[in-house]
mmCIF file with all atom_site columns, C-alpha atoms in Angstrom:
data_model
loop_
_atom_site.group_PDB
_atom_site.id
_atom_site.type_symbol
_atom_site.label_atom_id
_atom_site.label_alt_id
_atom_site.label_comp_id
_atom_site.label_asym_id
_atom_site.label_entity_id
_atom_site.label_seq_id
_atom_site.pdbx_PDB_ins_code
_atom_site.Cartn_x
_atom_site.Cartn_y
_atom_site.Cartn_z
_atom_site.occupancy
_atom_site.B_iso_or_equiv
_atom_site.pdbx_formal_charge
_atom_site.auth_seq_id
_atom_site.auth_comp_id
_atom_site.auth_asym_id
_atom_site.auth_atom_id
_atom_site.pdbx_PDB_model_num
ATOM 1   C CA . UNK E 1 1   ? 0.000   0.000  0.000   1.00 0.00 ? 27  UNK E CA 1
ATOM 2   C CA . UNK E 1 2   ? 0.898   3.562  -0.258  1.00 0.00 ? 28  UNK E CA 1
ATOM 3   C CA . UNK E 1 3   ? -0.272  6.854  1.332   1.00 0.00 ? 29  UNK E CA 1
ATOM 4   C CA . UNK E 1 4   ? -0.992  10.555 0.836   1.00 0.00 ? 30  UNK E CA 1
ATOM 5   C CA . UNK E 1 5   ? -1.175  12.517 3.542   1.00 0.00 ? 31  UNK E CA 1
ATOM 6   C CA . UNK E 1 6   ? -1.652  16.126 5.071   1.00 0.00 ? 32  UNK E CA 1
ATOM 7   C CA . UNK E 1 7   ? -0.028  17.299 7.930   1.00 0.00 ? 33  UNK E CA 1
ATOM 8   C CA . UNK E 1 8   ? -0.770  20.581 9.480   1.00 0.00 ? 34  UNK E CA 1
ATOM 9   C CA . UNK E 1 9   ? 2.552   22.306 11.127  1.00 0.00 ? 35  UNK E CA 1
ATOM 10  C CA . UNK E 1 10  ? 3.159   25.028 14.114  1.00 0.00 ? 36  UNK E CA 1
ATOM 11  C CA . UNK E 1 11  ? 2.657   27.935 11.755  1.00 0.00 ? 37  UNK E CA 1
ATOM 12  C CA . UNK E 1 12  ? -0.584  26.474 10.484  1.00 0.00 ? 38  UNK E CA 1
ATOM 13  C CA . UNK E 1 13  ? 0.362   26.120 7.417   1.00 0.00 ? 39  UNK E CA 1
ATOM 14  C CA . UNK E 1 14  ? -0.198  22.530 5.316   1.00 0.00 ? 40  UNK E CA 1
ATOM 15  C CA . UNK E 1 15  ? 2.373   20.001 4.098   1.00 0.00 ? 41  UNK E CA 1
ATOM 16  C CA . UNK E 1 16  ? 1.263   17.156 1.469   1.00 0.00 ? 42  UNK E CA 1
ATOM 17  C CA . UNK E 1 17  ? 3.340   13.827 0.675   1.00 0.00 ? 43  UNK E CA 1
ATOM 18  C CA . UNK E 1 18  ? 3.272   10.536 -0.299  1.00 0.00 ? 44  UNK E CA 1
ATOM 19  C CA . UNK E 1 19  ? 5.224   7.347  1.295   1.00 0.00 ? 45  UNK E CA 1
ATOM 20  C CA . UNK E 1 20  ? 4.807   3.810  1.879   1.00 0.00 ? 46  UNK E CA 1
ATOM 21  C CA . UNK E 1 21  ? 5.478   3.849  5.126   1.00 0.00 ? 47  UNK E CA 1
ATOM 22  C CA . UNK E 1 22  ? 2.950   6.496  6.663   1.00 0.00 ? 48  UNK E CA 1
ATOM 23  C CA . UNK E 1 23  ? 4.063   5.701  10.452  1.00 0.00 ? 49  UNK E CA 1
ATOM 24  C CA . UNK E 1 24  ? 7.418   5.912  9.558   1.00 0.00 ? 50  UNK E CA 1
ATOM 25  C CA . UNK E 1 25  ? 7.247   9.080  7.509   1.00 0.00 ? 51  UNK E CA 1
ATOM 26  C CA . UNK E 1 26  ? 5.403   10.609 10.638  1.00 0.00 ? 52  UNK E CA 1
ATOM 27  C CA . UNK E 1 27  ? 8.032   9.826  12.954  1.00 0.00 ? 53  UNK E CA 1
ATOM 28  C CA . UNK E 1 28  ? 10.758  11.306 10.018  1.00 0.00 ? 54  UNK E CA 1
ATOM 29  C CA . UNK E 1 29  ? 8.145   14.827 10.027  1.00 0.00 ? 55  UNK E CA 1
ATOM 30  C CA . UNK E 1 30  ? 8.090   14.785 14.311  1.00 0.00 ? 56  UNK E CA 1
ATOM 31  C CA . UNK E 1 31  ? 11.591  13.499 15.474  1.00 0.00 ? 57  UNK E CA 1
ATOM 32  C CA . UNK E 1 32  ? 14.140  12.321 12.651  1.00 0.00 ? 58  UNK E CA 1
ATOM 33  C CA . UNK E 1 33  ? 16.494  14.155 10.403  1.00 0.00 ? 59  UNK E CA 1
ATOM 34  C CA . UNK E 1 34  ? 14.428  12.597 7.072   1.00 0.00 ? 60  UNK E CA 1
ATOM 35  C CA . UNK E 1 35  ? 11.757  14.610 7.141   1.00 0.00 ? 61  UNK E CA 1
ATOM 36  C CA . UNK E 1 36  ? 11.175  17.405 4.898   1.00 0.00 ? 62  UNK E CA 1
ATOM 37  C CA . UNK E 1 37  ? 13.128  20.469 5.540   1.00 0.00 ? 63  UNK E CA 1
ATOM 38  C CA . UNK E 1 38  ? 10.104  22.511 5.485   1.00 0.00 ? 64  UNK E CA 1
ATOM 39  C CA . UNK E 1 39  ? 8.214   20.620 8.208   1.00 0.00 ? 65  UNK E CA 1
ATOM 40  C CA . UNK E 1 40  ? 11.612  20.258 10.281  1.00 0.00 ? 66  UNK E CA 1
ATOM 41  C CA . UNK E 1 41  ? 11.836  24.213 10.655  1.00 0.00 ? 67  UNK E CA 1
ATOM 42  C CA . UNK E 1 42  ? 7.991   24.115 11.568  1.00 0.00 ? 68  UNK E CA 1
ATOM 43  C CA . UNK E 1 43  ? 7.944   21.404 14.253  1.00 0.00 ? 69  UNK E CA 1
ATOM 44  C CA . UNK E 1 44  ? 5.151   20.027 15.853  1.00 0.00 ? 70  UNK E CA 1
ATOM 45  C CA . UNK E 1 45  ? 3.342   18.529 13.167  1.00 0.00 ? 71  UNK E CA 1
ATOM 46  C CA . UNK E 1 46  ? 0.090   16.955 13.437  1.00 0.00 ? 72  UNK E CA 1
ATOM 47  C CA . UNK E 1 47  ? -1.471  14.509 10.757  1.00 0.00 ? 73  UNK E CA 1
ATOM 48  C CA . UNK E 1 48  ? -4.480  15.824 9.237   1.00 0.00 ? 74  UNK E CA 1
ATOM 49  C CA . UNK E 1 49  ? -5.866  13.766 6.566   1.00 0.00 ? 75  UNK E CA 1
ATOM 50  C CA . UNK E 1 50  ? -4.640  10.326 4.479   1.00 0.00 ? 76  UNK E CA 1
ATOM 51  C CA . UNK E 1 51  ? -5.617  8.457  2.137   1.00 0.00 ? 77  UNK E CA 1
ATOM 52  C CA . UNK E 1 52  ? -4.244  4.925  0.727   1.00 0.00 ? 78  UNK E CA 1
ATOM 53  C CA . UNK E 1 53  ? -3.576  4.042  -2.479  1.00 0.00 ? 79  UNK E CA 1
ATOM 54  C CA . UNK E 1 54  ? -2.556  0.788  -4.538  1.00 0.00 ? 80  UNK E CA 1
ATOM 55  C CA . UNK E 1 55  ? 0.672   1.801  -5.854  1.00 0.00 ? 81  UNK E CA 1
ATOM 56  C CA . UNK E 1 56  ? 3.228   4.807  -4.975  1.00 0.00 ? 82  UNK E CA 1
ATOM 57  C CA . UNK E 1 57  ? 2.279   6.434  -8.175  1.00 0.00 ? 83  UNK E CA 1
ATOM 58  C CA . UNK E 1 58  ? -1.360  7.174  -7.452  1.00 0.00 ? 84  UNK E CA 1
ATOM 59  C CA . UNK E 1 59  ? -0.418  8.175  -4.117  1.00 0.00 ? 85  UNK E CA 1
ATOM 60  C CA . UNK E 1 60  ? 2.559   10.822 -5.639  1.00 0.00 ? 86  UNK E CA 1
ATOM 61  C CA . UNK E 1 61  ? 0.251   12.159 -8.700  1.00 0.00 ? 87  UNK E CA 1
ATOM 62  C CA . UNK E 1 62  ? -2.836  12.784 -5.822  1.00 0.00 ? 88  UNK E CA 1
ATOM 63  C CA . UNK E 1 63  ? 0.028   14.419 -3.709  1.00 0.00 ? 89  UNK E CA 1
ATOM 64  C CA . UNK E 1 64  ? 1.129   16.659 -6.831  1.00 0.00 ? 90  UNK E CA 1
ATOM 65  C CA . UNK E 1 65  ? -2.736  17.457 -7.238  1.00 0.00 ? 91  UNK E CA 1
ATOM 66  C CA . UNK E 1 66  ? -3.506  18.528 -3.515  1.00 0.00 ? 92  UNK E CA 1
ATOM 67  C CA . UNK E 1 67  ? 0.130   20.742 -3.573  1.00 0.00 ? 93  UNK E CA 1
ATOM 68  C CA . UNK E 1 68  ? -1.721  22.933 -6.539  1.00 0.00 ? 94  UNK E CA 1
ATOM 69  C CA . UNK E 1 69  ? -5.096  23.691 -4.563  1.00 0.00 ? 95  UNK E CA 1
ATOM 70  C CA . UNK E 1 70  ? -5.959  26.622 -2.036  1.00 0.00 ? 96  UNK E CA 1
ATOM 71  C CA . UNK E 1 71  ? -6.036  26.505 1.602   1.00 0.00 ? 97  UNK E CA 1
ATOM 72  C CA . UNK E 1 72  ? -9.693  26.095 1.850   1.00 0.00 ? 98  UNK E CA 1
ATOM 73  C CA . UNK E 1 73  ? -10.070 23.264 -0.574  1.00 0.00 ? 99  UNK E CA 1
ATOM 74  C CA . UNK E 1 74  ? -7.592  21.337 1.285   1.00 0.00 ? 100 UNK E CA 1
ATOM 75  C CA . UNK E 1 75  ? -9.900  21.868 4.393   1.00 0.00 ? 101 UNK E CA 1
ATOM 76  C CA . UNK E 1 76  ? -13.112 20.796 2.599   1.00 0.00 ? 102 UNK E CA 1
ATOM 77  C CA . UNK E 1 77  ? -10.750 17.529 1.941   1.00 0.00 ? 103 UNK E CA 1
ATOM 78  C CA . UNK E 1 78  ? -9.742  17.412 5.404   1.00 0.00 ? 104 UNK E CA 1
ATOM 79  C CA . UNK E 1 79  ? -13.143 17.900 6.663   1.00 0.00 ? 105 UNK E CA 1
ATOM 80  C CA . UNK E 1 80  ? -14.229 14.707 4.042   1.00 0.00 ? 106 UNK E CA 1
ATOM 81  C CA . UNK E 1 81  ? -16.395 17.875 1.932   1.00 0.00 ? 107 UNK E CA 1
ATOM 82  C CA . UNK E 1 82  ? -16.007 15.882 -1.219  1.00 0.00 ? 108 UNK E CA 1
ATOM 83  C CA . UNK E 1 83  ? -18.841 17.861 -2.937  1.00 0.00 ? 109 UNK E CA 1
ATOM 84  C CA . UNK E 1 84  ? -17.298 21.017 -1.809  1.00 0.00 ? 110 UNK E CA 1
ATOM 85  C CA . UNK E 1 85  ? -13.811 20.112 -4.127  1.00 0.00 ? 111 UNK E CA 1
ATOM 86  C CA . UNK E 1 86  ? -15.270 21.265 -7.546  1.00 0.00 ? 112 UNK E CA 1
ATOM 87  C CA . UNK E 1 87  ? -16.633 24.619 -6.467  1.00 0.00 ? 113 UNK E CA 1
ATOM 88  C CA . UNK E 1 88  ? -13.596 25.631 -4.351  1.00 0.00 ? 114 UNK E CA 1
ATOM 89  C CA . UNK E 1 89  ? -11.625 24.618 -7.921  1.00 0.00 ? 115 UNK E CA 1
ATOM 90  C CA . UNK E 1 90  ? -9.370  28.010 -8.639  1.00 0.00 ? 116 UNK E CA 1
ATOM 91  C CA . UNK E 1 91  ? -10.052 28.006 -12.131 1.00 0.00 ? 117 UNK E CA 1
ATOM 92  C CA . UNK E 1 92  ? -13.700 29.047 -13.549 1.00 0.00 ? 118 UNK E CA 1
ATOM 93  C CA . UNK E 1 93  ? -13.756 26.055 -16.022 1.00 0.00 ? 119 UNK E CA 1
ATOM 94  C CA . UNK E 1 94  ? -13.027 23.247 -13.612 1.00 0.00 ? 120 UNK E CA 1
ATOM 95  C CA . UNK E 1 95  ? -16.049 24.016 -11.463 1.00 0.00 ? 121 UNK E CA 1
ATOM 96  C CA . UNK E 1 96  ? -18.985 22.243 -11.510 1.00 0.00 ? 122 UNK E CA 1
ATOM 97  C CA . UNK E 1 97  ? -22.201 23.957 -12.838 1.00 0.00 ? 123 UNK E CA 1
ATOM 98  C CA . UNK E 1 98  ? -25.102 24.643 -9.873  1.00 0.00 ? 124 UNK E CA 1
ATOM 99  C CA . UNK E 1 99  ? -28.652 25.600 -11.392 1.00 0.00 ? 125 UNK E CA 1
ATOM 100 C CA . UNK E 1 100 ? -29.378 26.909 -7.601  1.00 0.00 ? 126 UNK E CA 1
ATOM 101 C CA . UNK E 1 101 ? -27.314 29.932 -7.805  1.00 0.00 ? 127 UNK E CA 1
#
């Protein structure tokens, strides 16, 4: 299996990845000297969201995905606001049509 994941740092701001081993990756973000060098400078981080995935390269291309989006569409993710993702889209032509408005 394989894993992307969100992980929400001291300054509040997000971090996305992808591993194999999501405990082990965790540990590398909280304690070790593997961890990214942007969550190392912004230390305690907690685990927000994850997903798993078959194979490494679903889990890195949905990782690439979630990097591009805003703030608050990674929260509707977080918060499991699937039907929220299209209208929070930052381009016009990738959200989805709603005859209420």
């Amino acid at each position: 299996m394989a894993y992307a994941y969100m992980l929400r740092c001291s300054d509040g701001s997000y971090y996305v990845g992808s591993t194999h081993n999501l405990e082990l990756r965790l540990w590398q973000h909280q304690e070790g000297e593997d961890g990214a060098s942007y969550t190392r400078r912004r230390r305690p981080v907690t685990l927000v969201w994850s997903a798993e995935f078959e194979h490494i390269g679903a889990a890195f291309a949905f990782e690439k995905q979630v990097q591009g989006w805003s703030r608050r569409k990674r929260e509707a993710l977080m918060r499991g606001d699937y039907d929220d993702l299209p209208e929070l889209a930052s381009r016009p032509t990738a959200r989805k049509d709603h005859p209420e408005q």
